Amino acid sequence: MEYNIADPSLANSGYRKIEWAYNYMPVLGSLKNIHGREMPFAGERIAACLHLEAKTACLLLIFKELGAHVAAAGSNPLSTQDDVCAALVDRDIHVFSKRGMTSAEYSENLDHLVKFDPTIVIDDGADLIALIHEKYPECISRIKGACEETTSGIKRLKAMSSDGVLGFPVVAVNDAKSKYLFDNRYGTGQSVMDGIMRSTNVLMAGKNLVVIGYGWCGRGVAMRAAAMGSHVMVVEVDPHRAFEALMDGYEVMSMSEAAGKGDIFLTLTGNTNVIRKEHFEKMRDGVLLGNAGHFDVEINKTHLRDLASEALSVRDNIECYIMEDGRKLNLLSDGRLVNLAAGDGHPIEIMDLSFGIQLLSALYIAKNHLSLGQDVLTLPDDLDRQIMKIKLSSMGIELDTMTPEQEEYMKAWKE
Ligand code: ADE
């Protein structure tokens, strides 16, 4: 049994977190019951690069209960919870991750996942899939396919596909409606607020909060921040999204204008160098800088360090950069996902949907890989709808149905 974790003796604390989460995951529980008898992953080796916290552990344990051998590594150095990893190792899952690991350790842990010789890959950000293609191309032919969780990962995979290098099918989990409409919007909306509040303990009401990027995640954060009384300002490069933000009631402006006005800045663009030198130079004393995009490239940390005369660790998850003129700029979670590094990630009930889609996507790959081709694909709509139906029924909510007359009417084109 191979593993590389911080402390195996933390398993009990990890189990308590996992049991708590599982109570709020009816979709995963139902899928386990529906597929339990057939053991659909018997013989499969699943390697997962995910945020290793309690909800993820529930998914990994179900993969195992459905017959798979499972190995996992953290998809971000600060989102790994060491006690959860200890519980997973105790349940014979090969885990390679520690909170606070260096970039070199992060890469070594991904190497371990490749050496585990997976038949199915589960990724969050596409680092594992990219690594396999760049460094271990000899493994590609043994992999039936992969699932990718995030918008950022899918962007990379589509680039691989258009370069003609993608070697197996990948299900774009993020593109399922039961994922992006809820995880990206309500999940990020709540978990980002939670991460900021836990790490800073400041009041959200009355703050000028700048949301940079008005995709589904940005929309969610803007909505929750406004509901808490923040004055929301949106920065966008896309005209439709900018106009939508305006119609939703927010101020819309350029980054260079927002830089001098905001109290709290949140990047959710999936792009690089979004807040940089010229913006730091204009910022007010005491601002908070947080990122909720997958990679820690949105806030330029090199520029921040170069401009600062001193940097102090002022509280867990907060580094205060003191500028030459005395202004203090506070960076949350080292510019890494603030909701996962300073909190527990998205609420459990939301990840129940996202991981339900992950599970169905992995099943889809296991069953259909021979006919899928080497491309990025979306889960068929009936599977996407199945997740929503299980969720609604677990909440005791019934759907209405069309009458036969209504069904006919919807299909007809004549008056
Ligand atoms: N918890 C586990 N995975 C997560 C993700 N991708 N986003 C937010 N919270 C999570």
Tab-separated table of C-alpha atoms and ligand atoms in Angstrom:
chain	number	residue	atom	x	y	z
A	1	MET	CA	0.000	0.000	0.000
A	2	GLU	CA	1.757	3.131	-1.225
A	3	TYR	CA	0.984	6.594	0.093
A	4	ASN	CA	2.571	9.906	1.005
A	5	ILE	CA	0.556	11.898	3.552
A	6	ALA	CA	1.285	14.152	6.534
A	7	ASP	CA	0.134	11.993	9.434
A	8	PRO	CA	-1.765	8.672	9.364
A	9	SER	CA	-2.768	9.101	13.023
A	10	LEU	CA	-5.237	11.869	12.027
A	11	ALA	CA	-7.677	9.326	10.552
A	12	ASN	CA	-10.357	9.676	13.253
A	13	SER	CA	-10.783	13.388	12.665
A	14	GLY	CA	-10.960	12.687	8.919
A	15	TYR	CA	-13.643	10.027	9.397
A	16	ARG	CA	-15.796	12.441	11.413
A	17	LYS	CA	-15.652	15.011	8.591
A	18	ILE	CA	-16.435	12.375	5.947
A	19	GLU	CA	-19.395	10.961	7.869
A	20	TRP	CA	-20.809	14.450	8.377
A	21	ALA	CA	-20.535	15.257	4.672
A	22	TYR	CA	-22.037	11.956	3.569
A	23	ASN	CA	-25.241	12.747	5.520
A	24	TYR	CA	-25.867	15.603	3.052
A	25	MET	CA	-25.049	13.714	-0.149
A	26	PRO	CA	-28.242	11.898	-1.166
A	27	VAL	CA	-27.342	11.870	-4.865
A	28	LEU	CA	-24.069	10.043	-4.295
A	29	GLY	CA	-25.825	7.682	-1.870
A	30	SER	CA	-28.561	6.856	-4.420
A	31	LEU	CA	-26.067	6.303	-7.222
A	32	LYS	CA	-24.111	3.955	-4.991
A	33	ASN	CA	-27.293	1.961	-4.312
A	34	ILE	CA	-28.406	1.950	-7.960
A	35	HIS	CA	-25.030	0.656	-9.235
A	36	GLY	CA	-23.893	-1.279	-6.150
A	37	ARG	CA	-24.868	-4.734	-7.390
A	38	GLU	CA	-23.149	-4.610	-10.791
A	39	MET	CA	-19.783	-3.380	-9.398
A	40	PRO	CA	-19.233	-1.348	-12.594
A	41	PHE	CA	-15.653	-0.379	-11.736
A	42	ALA	CA	-14.401	-3.910	-11.048
A	43	GLY	CA	-10.940	-4.137	-12.597
A	44	GLU	CA	-10.660	-0.360	-13.102
A	45	ARG	CA	-7.817	1.681	-11.640
A	46	ILE	CA	-9.044	5.216	-10.980
A	47	ALA	CA	-6.489	7.991	-10.426
A	48	ALA	CA	-8.032	11.221	-9.143
A	49	CYS	CA	-6.383	14.618	-8.885
A	50	LEU	CA	-8.948	16.540	-6.809
A	51	HIS	CA	-9.259	18.854	-3.819
A	52	LEU	CA	-8.774	16.338	-1.038
A	53	GLU	CA	-11.406	17.273	1.511
A	54	ALA	CA	-14.363	15.407	3.007
A	55	LYS	CA	-16.831	15.602	0.088
A	56	THR	CA	-14.190	14.386	-2.343
A	57	ALA	CA	-13.435	11.539	0.047
A	58	CYS	CA	-17.088	10.434	-0.207
A	59	LEU	CA	-16.725	10.189	-3.992
A	60	LEU	CA	-13.444	8.279	-3.782
A	61	LEU	CA	-14.863	5.816	-1.254
A	62	ILE	CA	-17.848	5.148	-3.513
A	63	PHE	CA	-15.535	4.479	-6.469
A	64	LYS	CA	-13.900	1.895	-4.256
A	65	GLU	CA	-17.206	0.397	-3.103
A	66	LEU	CA	-18.193	0.060	-6.760
A	67	GLY	CA	-15.125	-2.092	-7.385
A	68	ALA	CA	-12.297	0.298	-8.365
A	69	HIS	CA	-8.746	0.477	-7.069
A	70	VAL	CA	-8.304	4.149	-6.254
A	71	ALA	CA	-5.349	6.535	-5.952
A	72	ALA	CA	-5.621	10.267	-5.289
A	73	ALA	CA	-3.494	13.399	-5.141
A	74	GLY	CA	-4.460	16.944	-4.161
A	75	SER	CA	-5.174	19.301	-7.051
A	76	ASN	CA	-3.961	22.334	-5.101
A	77	PRO	CA	-1.234	22.553	-2.432
A	78	LEU	CA	-3.473	24.436	0.006
A	79	SER	CA	-6.785	22.586	-0.393
A	80	THR	CA	-5.624	19.236	0.983
A	81	GLN	CA	-6.985	18.344	4.431
A	82	ASP	CA	-4.466	16.042	6.110
A	83	ASP	CA	-6.961	14.309	8.398
A	84	VAL	CA	-9.192	13.394	5.444
A	85	CYS	CA	-6.160	11.941	3.631
A	86	ALA	CA	-5.354	9.841	6.707
A	87	ALA	CA	-8.892	8.395	6.751
A	88	LEU	CA	-8.649	7.557	3.039
A	89	VAL	CA	-5.338	5.753	3.522
A	90	ASP	CA	-6.959	3.845	6.376
A	91	ARG	CA	-9.568	2.679	3.837
A	92	ASP	CA	-6.847	1.467	1.433
A	93	ILE	CA	-6.917	4.387	-0.958
A	94	HIS	CA	-3.445	5.389	-2.138
A	95	VAL	CA	-3.116	9.076	-1.279
A	96	PHE	CA	-0.233	11.333	-2.255
A	97	SER	CA	-0.744	14.800	-0.810
A	98	LYS	CA	-0.010	17.103	2.119
A	99	ARG	CA	-1.390	20.534	2.909
A	100	GLY	CA	1.240	23.148	2.099
A	101	MET	CA	3.275	20.883	-0.202
A	102	THR	CA	5.806	22.636	-2.437
A	103	SER	CA	5.440	22.759	-6.215
A	104	ALA	CA	8.095	20.047	-6.509
A	105	GLU	CA	6.198	17.809	-4.066
A	106	TYR	CA	2.963	18.503	-5.939
A	107	SER	CA	4.582	17.302	-9.178
A	108	GLU	CA	6.062	14.212	-7.502
A	109	ASN	CA	2.614	13.313	-6.175
A	110	LEU	CA	1.141	13.515	-9.665
A	111	ASP	CA	3.983	11.271	-10.886
A	112	HIS	CA	2.844	8.709	-8.294
A	113	LEU	CA	-0.661	8.809	-9.751
A	114	VAL	CA	0.679	8.035	-13.219
A	115	LYS	CA	2.793	5.181	-11.839
A	116	PHE	CA	-0.401	3.761	-10.312
A	117	ASP	CA	-1.188	2.891	-13.954
A	118	PRO	CA	-4.762	4.215	-14.164
A	119	THR	CA	-7.444	3.088	-16.585
A	120	ILE	CA	-9.644	6.096	-15.734
A	121	VAL	CA	-8.458	9.587	-14.754
A	122	ILE	CA	-10.471	12.122	-12.738
A	123	ASP	CA	-9.002	15.613	-12.941
A	124	ASP	CA	-9.602	19.107	-11.558
A	125	GLY	CA	-7.666	21.661	-13.578
A	126	ALA	CA	-6.240	19.145	-16.128
A	127	ASP	CA	-2.738	19.019	-14.583
A	128	LEU	CA	-2.782	15.219	-14.444
A	129	ILE	CA	-4.066	14.810	-18.001
A	130	ALA	CA	-1.490	17.320	-19.301
A	131	LEU	CA	1.303	15.558	-17.390
A	132	ILE	CA	0.379	12.166	-18.870
A	133	HIS	CA	0.478	13.608	-22.399
A	134	GLU	CA	3.730	15.531	-21.909
A	135	LYS	CA	5.816	13.214	-19.749
A	136	TYR	CA	4.257	9.740	-19.934
A	137	PRO	CA	2.765	9.338	-23.452
A	138	GLU	CA	3.374	5.547	-23.228
A	139	CYS	CA	0.513	5.405	-20.636
A	140	ILE	CA	-2.088	6.962	-22.931
A	141	SER	CA	-3.127	3.746	-24.671
A	142	ARG	CA	-4.022	2.062	-21.352
A	143	ILE	CA	-6.327	4.912	-20.304
A	144	LYS	CA	-9.976	4.486	-21.288
A	145	GLY	CA	-10.811	8.112	-20.654
A	146	ALA	CA	-10.986	10.942	-18.160
A	147	CYS	CA	-13.377	13.372	-16.496
A	148	GLU	CA	-12.536	17.041	-15.927
A	149	GLU	CA	-14.243	19.099	-13.235
A	150	THR	CA	-13.451	22.742	-14.004
A	151	THR	CA	-13.901	25.506	-16.574
A	152	SER	CA	-10.122	26.133	-16.521
A	153	GLY	CA	-9.334	22.476	-17.120
A	154	ILE	CA	-11.777	22.223	-20.021
A	155	LYS	CA	-10.235	25.283	-21.650
A	156	ARG	CA	-6.838	23.494	-21.579
A	157	LEU	CA	-8.307	20.229	-22.865
A	158	LYS	CA	-10.031	21.960	-25.775
A	159	ALA	CA	-6.659	23.505	-26.661
A	160	MET	CA	-5.096	20.008	-26.556
A	161	SER	CA	-7.879	18.679	-28.746
A	162	SER	CA	-7.518	21.451	-31.316
A	163	ASP	CA	-3.742	20.826	-31.377
A	164	GLY	CA	-4.630	17.186	-32.192
A	165	VAL	CA	-2.765	15.761	-29.171
A	166	LEU	CA	-5.563	14.573	-26.877
A	167	GLY	CA	-5.123	10.798	-26.640
A	168	PHE	CA	-8.365	9.641	-24.973
A	169	PRO	CA	-11.961	10.845	-24.476
A	170	VAL	CA	-12.584	13.363	-21.694
A	171	VAL	CA	-16.009	14.118	-20.270
A	172	ALA	CA	-16.357	17.835	-19.545
A	173	VAL	CA	-18.099	17.469	-16.182
A	174	ASN	CA	-18.213	21.246	-15.843
A	175	ASP	CA	-20.390	21.542	-18.954
A	176	ALA	CA	-23.254	19.519	-17.450
A	177	LYS	CA	-26.117	21.789	-16.408
A	178	SER	CA	-26.330	20.098	-13.020
A	179	LYS	CA	-22.738	21.197	-12.499
A	180	TYR	CA	-22.135	24.697	-13.750
A	181	LEU	CA	-25.552	26.171	-12.959
A	182	PHE	CA	-25.216	25.251	-9.291
A	183	ASP	CA	-21.580	24.520	-8.383
A	184	ASN	CA	-20.105	27.494	-10.207
A	185	ARG	CA	-22.840	29.930	-9.187
A	186	TYR	CA	-24.272	28.924	-5.780
A	187	GLY	CA	-21.275	26.833	-4.704
A	188	THR	CA	-18.681	29.491	-5.463
A	189	GLY	CA	-21.039	32.243	-4.296
A	190	GLN	CA	-21.298	30.811	-0.808
A	191	SER	CA	-17.854	29.252	-0.411
A	192	VAL	CA	-15.961	32.376	-1.469
A	193	MET	CA	-17.854	34.488	1.076
A	194	ASP	CA	-17.150	31.783	3.653
A	195	GLY	CA	-13.411	31.740	2.846
A	196	ILE	CA	-13.102	35.533	3.082
A	197	MET	CA	-15.076	35.739	6.306
A	198	ARG	CA	-13.263	32.864	8.000
A	199	SER	CA	-9.840	34.210	7.135
A	200	THR	CA	-10.461	37.915	7.817
A	201	ASN	CA	-13.460	38.169	10.192
A	202	VAL	CA	-14.377	41.496	8.504
A	203	LEU	CA	-17.862	42.855	7.802
A	204	MET	CA	-19.084	42.420	4.232
A	205	ALA	CA	-21.833	45.056	4.481
A	206	GLY	CA	-20.797	48.469	3.228
A	207	LYS	CA	-17.646	47.259	1.484
A	208	ASN	CA	-16.843	48.036	-2.128
A	209	LEU	CA	-16.381	44.529	-3.475
A	210	VAL	CA	-14.883	44.169	-6.941
A	211	VAL	CA	-15.791	40.989	-8.838
A	212	ILE	CA	-13.406	40.469	-11.731
A	213	GLY	CA	-14.945	38.079	-14.265
A	214	TYR	CA	-18.723	37.715	-14.584
A	215	GLY	CA	-18.969	34.071	-15.616
A	216	TRP	CA	-21.109	31.675	-13.565
A	217	CYS	CA	-18.709	31.892	-10.609
A	218	GLY	CA	-18.521	35.688	-10.702
A	219	ARG	CA	-22.307	35.940	-10.959
A	220	GLY	CA	-22.630	33.787	-7.846
A	221	VAL	CA	-20.146	35.811	-5.809
A	222	ALA	CA	-21.698	39.129	-6.885
A	223	MET	CA	-25.168	37.867	-5.920
A	224	ARG	CA	-24.114	36.677	-2.462
A	225	ALA	CA	-21.946	39.718	-1.730
A	226	ALA	CA	-24.775	42.089	-2.688
A	227	ALA	CA	-27.156	40.123	-0.464
A	228	MET	CA	-24.774	40.734	2.441
A	229	GLY	CA	-24.782	44.470	1.805
A	230	SER	CA	-21.563	44.897	-0.170
A	231	HIS	CA	-21.510	47.454	-2.945
A	232	VAL	CA	-20.597	45.255	-5.928
A	233	MET	CA	-18.497	46.495	-8.845
A	234	VAL	CA	-17.900	44.223	-11.829
A	235	VAL	CA	-14.938	44.177	-14.212
A	236	GLU	CA	-15.496	42.303	-17.507
A	237	VAL	CA	-13.906	42.016	-20.956
A	238	ASP	CA	-16.991	40.505	-22.608
A	239	PRO	CA	-19.698	43.013	-23.680
A	240	HIS	CA	-22.679	40.691	-23.062
A	241	ARG	CA	-21.501	39.748	-19.617
A	242	ALA	CA	-20.709	43.373	-18.788
A	243	PHE	CA	-24.215	44.414	-19.822
A	244	GLU	CA	-25.728	41.523	-17.876
A	245	ALA	CA	-23.879	42.682	-14.752
A	246	LEU	CA	-25.261	46.180	-15.314
A	247	MET	CA	-28.802	44.788	-15.697
A	248	ASP	CA	-28.279	42.773	-12.514
A	249	GLY	CA	-27.786	46.084	-10.731
A	250	TYR	CA	-24.004	46.347	-10.356
A	251	GLU	CA	-21.578	49.086	-11.360
A	252	VAL	CA	-19.394	48.014	-14.283
A	253	MET	CA	-15.968	49.537	-14.871
A	254	SER	CA	-12.435	48.834	-16.048
A	255	MET	CA	-9.870	47.244	-13.750
A	256	SER	CA	-7.857	50.426	-13.701
A	257	GLU	CA	-10.865	52.400	-12.411
A	258	ALA	CA	-11.895	49.692	-9.909
A	259	ALA	CA	-8.333	49.506	-8.550
A	260	GLY	CA	-8.693	52.843	-6.767
A	261	LYS	CA	-12.221	52.206	-5.486
A	262	GLY	CA	-12.389	48.653	-4.117
A	263	ASP	CA	-12.011	47.389	-0.557
A	264	ILE	CA	-12.120	43.716	-1.543
A	265	PHE	CA	-10.967	42.349	-4.927
A	266	LEU	CA	-11.886	38.876	-6.148
A	267	THR	CA	-10.562	37.375	-9.356
A	268	LEU	CA	-12.667	34.729	-11.126
A	269	THR	CA	-11.572	35.008	-14.743
A	270	GLY	CA	-9.537	31.832	-15.427
A	271	ASN	CA	-6.995	34.185	-17.017
A	272	THR	CA	-3.527	35.335	-16.011
A	273	ASN	CA	-2.120	38.627	-14.647
A	274	VAL	CA	-5.535	40.110	-14.000
A	275	ILE	CA	-4.434	42.253	-11.053
A	276	ARG	CA	-0.931	43.567	-11.621
A	277	LYS	CA	1.577	46.351	-10.844
A	278	GLU	CA	-0.393	49.282	-12.259
A	279	HIS	CA	-3.432	48.209	-10.201
A	280	PHE	CA	-1.548	47.605	-6.942
A	281	GLU	CA	-0.088	51.108	-7.303
A	282	LYS	CA	-3.578	52.662	-7.184
A	283	MET	CA	-5.104	50.558	-4.385
A	284	ARG	CA	-6.273	51.947	-1.077
A	285	ASP	CA	-4.674	51.101	2.244
A	286	GLY	CA	-5.953	47.850	3.802
A	287	VAL	CA	-7.508	46.223	0.723
A	288	LEU	CA	-8.122	42.462	0.609
A	289	LEU	CA	-7.054	40.515	-2.471
A	290	GLY	CA	-8.535	37.091	-3.109
A	291	ASN	CA	-8.655	34.656	-5.993
A	292	ALA	CA	-11.304	32.054	-6.776
A	293	GLY	CA	-10.039	31.029	-10.212
A	294	HIS	CA	-8.460	27.577	-10.454
A	295	PHE	CA	-4.811	28.670	-10.820
A	296	ASP	CA	-2.865	31.137	-8.679
A	297	VAL	CA	-1.950	33.242	-11.710
A	298	GLU	CA	-4.717	35.848	-11.599
A	299	ILE	CA	-3.110	38.078	-8.955
A	300	ASN	CA	0.485	38.794	-9.932
A	301	LYS	CA	2.411	37.822	-6.792
A	302	THR	CA	5.779	38.733	-8.277
A	303	HIS	CA	4.636	42.322	-8.832
A	304	LEU	CA	3.235	42.435	-5.322
A	305	ARG	CA	6.517	41.210	-3.839
A	306	ASP	CA	8.542	43.624	-5.995
A	307	LEU	CA	6.470	46.617	-4.900
A	308	ALA	CA	6.551	45.716	-1.206
A	309	SER	CA	9.170	46.853	1.259
A	310	GLU	CA	8.059	44.114	3.638
A	311	ALA	CA	5.662	41.153	3.781
A	312	LEU	CA	4.196	39.913	7.049
A	313	SER	CA	2.100	36.891	7.860
A	314	VAL	CA	-0.582	38.698	9.876
A	315	ARG	CA	-3.134	35.932	10.365
A	316	ASP	CA	-3.666	32.369	9.099
A	317	ASN	CA	-4.103	32.608	5.317
A	318	ILE	CA	-3.267	36.342	5.154
A	319	GLU	CA	0.009	37.838	3.965
A	320	CYS	CA	0.215	41.616	4.338
A	321	TYR	CA	2.393	43.375	1.735
A	322	ILE	CA	3.555	46.793	2.926
A	323	MET	CA	4.176	49.223	0.063
A	324	GLU	CA	6.997	51.799	0.065
A	325	ASP	CA	4.419	54.532	0.835
A	326	GLY	CA	3.078	52.586	3.840
A	327	ARG	CA	-0.134	51.193	2.259
A	328	LYS	CA	-0.943	47.642	3.275
A	329	LEU	CA	-2.302	45.196	0.669
A	330	ASN	CA	-3.524	41.891	2.139
A	331	LEU	CA	-3.278	38.783	0.000
A	332	LEU	CA	-5.580	35.921	1.016
A	333	SER	CA	-4.423	32.275	0.751
A	334	ASP	CA	-1.337	33.187	-1.242
A	335	GLY	CA	-3.551	33.946	-4.230
A	336	ARG	CA	-4.822	30.360	-4.346
A	337	LEU	CA	-8.505	29.391	-4.345
A	338	VAL	CA	-9.704	31.286	-1.268
A	339	ASN	CA	-12.764	29.076	-0.795
A	340	LEU	CA	-10.722	25.886	-0.530
A	341	ALA	CA	-7.526	27.182	1.067
A	342	ALA	CA	-9.269	29.242	3.757
A	343	GLY	CA	-12.458	27.180	3.958
A	344	ASP	CA	-13.875	23.743	3.163
A	345	GLY	CA	-14.801	24.464	-0.461
A	346	HIS	CA	-18.349	24.455	-1.790
A	347	PRO	CA	-21.285	23.479	0.435
A	348	ILE	CA	-21.870	19.740	0.700
A	349	GLU	CA	-25.255	19.655	-1.055
A	350	ILE	CA	-23.718	21.385	-4.089
A	351	MET	CA	-20.751	19.023	-4.351
A	352	ASP	CA	-23.282	16.173	-4.114
A	353	LEU	CA	-24.481	17.275	-7.566
A	354	SER	CA	-20.996	17.850	-9.007
A	355	PHE	CA	-19.675	14.537	-7.739
A	356	GLY	CA	-22.865	12.795	-8.866
A	357	ILE	CA	-21.984	13.998	-12.366
A	358	GLN	CA	-18.362	12.888	-11.847
A	359	LEU	CA	-19.554	9.423	-10.905
A	360	LEU	CA	-21.907	9.111	-13.889
A	361	SER	CA	-19.175	10.439	-16.188
A	362	ALA	CA	-16.699	7.839	-14.956
A	363	LEU	CA	-19.347	5.130	-15.462
A	364	TYR	CA	-20.028	6.455	-18.937
A	365	ILE	CA	-16.310	6.204	-19.768
A	366	ALA	CA	-16.028	2.699	-18.312
A	367	LYS	CA	-18.982	1.471	-20.388
A	368	ASN	CA	-18.591	3.399	-23.655
A	369	HIS	CA	-14.891	4.227	-24.047
A	370	LEU	CA	-14.454	2.168	-27.218
A	371	SER	CA	-16.974	4.266	-29.138
A	372	LEU	CA	-16.155	7.742	-27.805
A	373	GLY	CA	-13.184	9.010	-29.840
A	374	GLN	CA	-10.360	11.184	-28.536
A	375	ASP	CA	-12.134	14.414	-27.802
A	376	VAL	CA	-13.763	16.572	-25.132
A	377	LEU	CA	-17.407	15.549	-24.781
A	378	THR	CA	-20.470	16.449	-22.757
A	379	LEU	CA	-22.438	13.928	-20.753
A	380	PRO	CA	-25.705	12.926	-22.525
A	381	ASP	CA	-28.635	15.044	-21.363
A	382	ASP	CA	-30.593	12.119	-19.891
A	383	LEU	CA	-27.751	11.445	-17.416
A	384	ASP	CA	-27.545	15.145	-16.560
A	385	ARG	CA	-31.316	15.155	-15.921
A	386	GLN	CA	-31.054	11.971	-13.847
A	387	ILE	CA	-28.866	13.814	-11.322
A	388	MET	CA	-31.391	16.636	-10.968
A	389	LYS	CA	-34.298	14.218	-10.621
A	390	ILE	CA	-32.569	12.273	-7.839
A	391	LYS	CA	-31.751	15.537	-6.070
A	392	LEU	CA	-35.308	16.868	-6.296
A	393	SER	CA	-36.828	13.594	-5.175
A	394	SER	CA	-34.408	13.415	-2.212
A	395	MET	CA	-35.873	16.786	-1.197
A	396	GLY	CA	-39.455	15.545	-1.596
A	397	ILE	CA	-40.046	17.846	-4.568
A	398	GLU	CA	-42.208	16.529	-7.390
A	399	LEU	CA	-41.909	17.592	-11.019
A	400	ASP	CA	-45.030	18.416	-12.971
A	401	THR	CA	-45.680	16.474	-16.219
A	402	MET	CA	-47.062	17.591	-19.548
A	403	THR	CA	-50.489	16.273	-20.574
A	404	PRO	CA	-50.528	14.274	-23.878
A	405	GLU	CA	-52.190	17.318	-25.468
A	406	GLN	CA	-49.366	19.577	-24.307
A	407	GLU	CA	-46.713	17.165	-25.620
A	408	GLU	CA	-48.437	17.143	-29.032
A	409	TYR	CA	-48.698	20.941	-28.990
A	410	MET	CA	-44.973	21.330	-28.303
A	411	LYS	CA	-44.106	19.090	-31.303
A	412	ALA	CA	-46.515	20.665	-33.782
A	413	TRP	CA	-45.717	23.539	-36.147
A	414	LYS	CA	-49.225	24.177	-37.569
A	415	GLU	CA	-51.598	26.441	-35.624
B	1	ADE	N1	-14.601	20.521	-2.893
B	1	ADE	C1	-14.071	19.500	-3.574
B	1	ADE	N2	-13.828	19.839	-4.837
B	1	ADE	C2	-14.209	21.128	-4.964
B	1	ADE	C3	-14.201	22.032	-6.038
B	1	ADE	N3	-13.763	21.694	-7.244
B	1	ADE	N4	-14.640	23.284	-5.803
B	1	ADE	C4	-15.068	23.624	-4.583
B	1	ADE	N5	-15.115	22.818	-3.537
B	1	ADE	C5	-14.693	21.561	-3.716
